[in-house]
Tab-separated table of C-alpha atoms in Angstrom:
chain	number	residue	atom	x	y	z
A	68	UNK	CA	46.387	-82.175	126.623
A	69	UNK	CA	48.931	-82.025	123.941
A	70	UNK	CA	49.023	-85.505	123.586
A	71	UNK	CA	44.990	-85.663	122.901
A	72	UNK	CA	45.366	-83.078	120.347
A	73	UNK	CA	48.480	-84.927	118.509
A	74	UNK	CA	46.391	-87.993	118.700
A	75	UNK	CA	43.424	-86.191	116.855
A	76	UNK	CA	45.590	-84.576	114.262
A	77	UNK	CA	46.818	-87.985	113.395
A	78	UNK	CA	43.573	-89.603	113.218
A	79	UNK	CA	42.279	-87.112	110.800
A	80	UNK	CA	45.131	-87.003	108.588
A	81	UNK	CA	44.965	-90.876	108.506
A	82	UNK	CA	41.248	-90.665	107.485
A	83	UNK	CA	41.949	-87.714	104.706
A	84	UNK	CA	44.566	-90.353	103.301
A	85	UNK	CA	42.211	-93.138	103.184
A	86	UNK	CA	39.594	-90.510	101.684
A	87	UNK	CA	41.925	-89.410	98.897
A	88	UNK	CA	43.063	-92.866	98.057
A	89	UNK	CA	39.523	-94.232	97.870
A	90	UNK	CA	38.754	-90.957	95.501
A	91	UNK	CA	41.125	-92.451	92.808
A	92	UNK	CA	43.012	-88.999	92.636
A	93	UNK	CA	46.486	-90.998	92.665
A	94	UNK	CA	45.402	-93.234	90.043
A	95	UNK	CA	47.459	-93.125	86.594
A	96	UNK	CA	44.412	-94.158	84.657
A	97	UNK	CA	40.759	-93.467	85.632
A	98	UNK	CA	39.680	-96.693	84.960
A	99	UNK	CA	40.612	-99.467	87.503
A	100	UNK	CA	43.060	-102.171	86.522
A	101	UNK	CA	41.191	-104.316	89.068
A	102	UNK	CA	37.877	-104.204	86.876
A	103	UNK	CA	40.106	-104.958	83.380
A	104	UNK	CA	39.008	-107.487	80.993
A	105	UNK	CA	41.778	-110.055	81.024
A	106	UNK	CA	42.892	-111.858	77.992
A	107	UNK	CA	45.663	-114.528	78.474
A	108	UNK	CA	48.022	-115.282	75.385
A	109	UNK	CA	50.479	-118.502	74.854
A	110	UNK	CA	51.994	-116.440	72.011
A	111	UNK	CA	55.746	-116.172	72.314
A	112	UNK	CA	57.026	-112.847	71.864
A	113	UNK	CA	60.490	-114.156	70.977
A	114	UNK	CA	59.185	-115.446	67.727
A	115	UNK	CA	57.604	-112.360	66.478
A	116	UNK	CA	54.722	-110.153	66.495
A	117	UNK	CA	51.528	-111.653	68.819
A	118	UNK	CA	48.332	-111.027	66.944
A	119	UNK	CA	45.451	-110.257	69.141
A	120	UNK	CA	41.625	-110.219	68.433
A	121	UNK	CA	39.643	-109.819	71.356
A	122	UNK	CA	36.445	-107.516	72.453
A	123	UNK	CA	36.694	-106.193	69.236
A	124	UNK	CA	40.152	-104.975	69.198
A	125	UNK	CA	42.451	-106.114	66.570
A	126	UNK	CA	46.126	-105.507	66.714
A	127	UNK	CA	49.776	-106.783	66.622
A	128	UNK	CA	51.726	-106.455	69.638
A	129	UNK	CA	55.868	-106.670	69.279
A	130	UNK	CA	58.836	-106.477	71.266
A	131	UNK	CA	62.102	-105.802	69.407
A	132	UNK	CA	64.850	-106.978	69.470
A	133	UNK	CA	63.342	-110.580	69.943
A	134	UNK	CA	66.351	-111.918	72.129
A	135	UNK	CA	64.891	-109.901	75.102
A	136	UNK	CA	67.197	-109.549	77.986
A	137	UNK	CA	67.429	-107.595	81.168
A	138	UNK	CA	69.160	-103.958	80.800
A	139	UNK	CA	68.939	-104.047	76.948
A	140	UNK	CA	66.851	-101.293	75.193
A	141	UNK	CA	63.543	-102.549	73.811
A	142	UNK	CA	61.203	-101.126	71.309
A	143	UNK	CA	57.437	-101.990	72.174
A	144	UNK	CA	55.022	-101.795	69.414
A	145	UNK	CA	51.022	-102.066	69.548
A	146	UNK	CA	49.695	-101.557	66.011
A	147	UNK	CA	45.915	-101.426	65.770
A	148	UNK	CA	44.226	-102.486	62.759
A	149	UNK	CA	40.773	-101.311	61.369
A	150	UNK	CA	39.273	-97.923	61.760
A	151	UNK	CA	41.509	-95.249	62.493
A	152	UNK	CA	38.855	-93.173	64.346
A	153	UNK	CA	38.328	-96.103	66.643
A	154	UNK	CA	41.821	-95.737	68.381
A	155	UNK	CA	42.404	-96.446	72.030
A	156	UNK	CA	42.748	-93.364	74.573
A	157	UNK	CA	45.870	-95.064	76.325
A	158	UNK	CA	48.221	-97.984	75.736
A	159	UNK	CA	50.708	-98.833	78.063
A	160	UNK	CA	52.921	-102.289	79.125
A	161	UNK	CA	54.084	-103.498	82.299
A	162	UNK	CA	56.662	-105.874	82.816
A	163	UNK	CA	55.638	-107.908	86.142
A	164	UNK	CA	58.356	-110.189	87.928
A	165	UNK	CA	56.615	-113.161	88.809
A	166	UNK	CA	59.254	-115.318	90.825
A	167	UNK	CA	60.552	-111.997	92.261
A	168	UNK	CA	59.450	-108.670	93.158
A	169	UNK	CA	60.890	-106.281	90.460
A	170	UNK	CA	59.139	-103.146	91.358
A	171	UNK	CA	56.992	-100.701	89.054
A	172	UNK	CA	58.199	-101.252	85.470
A	173	UNK	CA	55.501	-99.486	83.450
A	174	UNK	CA	55.838	-97.872	80.129
A	175	UNK	CA	53.503	-95.629	78.179
A	176	UNK	CA	53.270	-96.128	74.457
A	177	UNK	CA	52.700	-92.796	72.440
A	178	UNK	CA	50.623	-92.881	69.110
A	179	UNK	CA	52.991	-92.262	66.271
A	180	UNK	CA	51.007	-92.872	62.996
A	181	UNK	CA	47.489	-94.338	61.906
A	182	UNK	CA	47.090	-96.790	64.793
A	183	UNK	CA	50.645	-97.361	65.897
A	184	UNK	CA	51.668	-96.879	69.578
A	185	UNK	CA	55.359	-97.104	70.590
A	186	UNK	CA	57.648	-96.835	73.426
A	187	UNK	CA	61.090	-97.596	74.438
A	188	UNK	CA	61.455	-99.767	77.417
A	189	UNK	CA	63.944	-102.091	79.525
A	190	UNK	CA	63.684	-104.887	81.679
A	191	UNK	CA	65.668	-104.229	85.206
A	192	UNK	CA	68.479	-106.137	86.483
A	193	UNK	CA	67.640	-109.386	88.532
A	194	UNK	CA	69.857	-111.498	90.726
A	195	UNK	CA	67.756	-114.766	89.786
A	196	UNK	CA	69.325	-117.007	87.340
A	197	UNK	CA	66.089	-117.382	85.702
A	198	UNK	CA	63.266	-114.760	85.843
A	199	UNK	CA	59.859	-115.378	84.897
A	200	UNK	CA	57.746	-112.262	83.799
A	201	UNK	CA	54.053	-111.563	83.083
A	202	UNK	CA	53.880	-108.724	80.662
A	203	UNK	CA	50.786	-106.709	80.754
A	204	UNK	CA	49.486	-104.599	77.789
A	205	UNK	CA	46.896	-102.485	78.778
A	206	UNK	CA	44.452	-100.894	76.132
A	207	UNK	CA	41.997	-98.390	77.268
A	208	UNK	CA	39.182	-97.540	75.106
A	209	UNK	CA	35.756	-95.968	75.577
A	210	UNK	CA	36.162	-96.292	79.315
A	211	UNK	CA	36.769	-99.863	79.254
A	212	UNK	CA	40.309	-101.482	80.124
A	213	UNK	CA	41.688	-104.657	78.538
A	214	UNK	CA	44.731	-106.406	80.152
A	215	UNK	CA	46.557	-108.549	77.536
A	216	UNK	CA	48.940	-110.752	79.159
A	217	UNK	CA	52.000	-112.686	78.075
A	218	UNK	CA	54.542	-114.745	79.786
A	219	UNK	CA	58.453	-114.560	79.319
A	220	UNK	CA	61.548	-115.984	80.635
A	221	UNK	CA	65.031	-114.872	80.769
A	222	UNK	CA	68.116	-116.010	81.765
A	223	UNK	CA	71.110	-113.944	83.670
A	224	UNK	CA	74.258	-114.071	81.712
């Protein structure tokens, strides 16, 4: 009898976990990243700021210093141009390892003044000699999520 009771409790807990996951209560943003509008850029962030003009969003995305390396402090900036009253609700950047899983590396950019969002960030250390990164700049505005993507390669010294 006790085994059956434990089995029923375990099944109920799994079902409750499934329902909580589907409810979206654990999502950082209310907008699903799976439903984001994706914009792929060939702009090289090492050469300077990347100008973005997509879906009515005009901004300049920069990472300083330009010599981007692992375990070095970075300043990430998104400067939105145009009407200050039409700014996004949230802006974040995520560094995704392409040739090796590098875990969760997301940083929220905070608004500072008239359209400028900034954050301090850092690429994690990696054992690979050459690391390929996909940089996501997530912009949520009026319930719509845009995923601006950039490629980057770092070398382990």
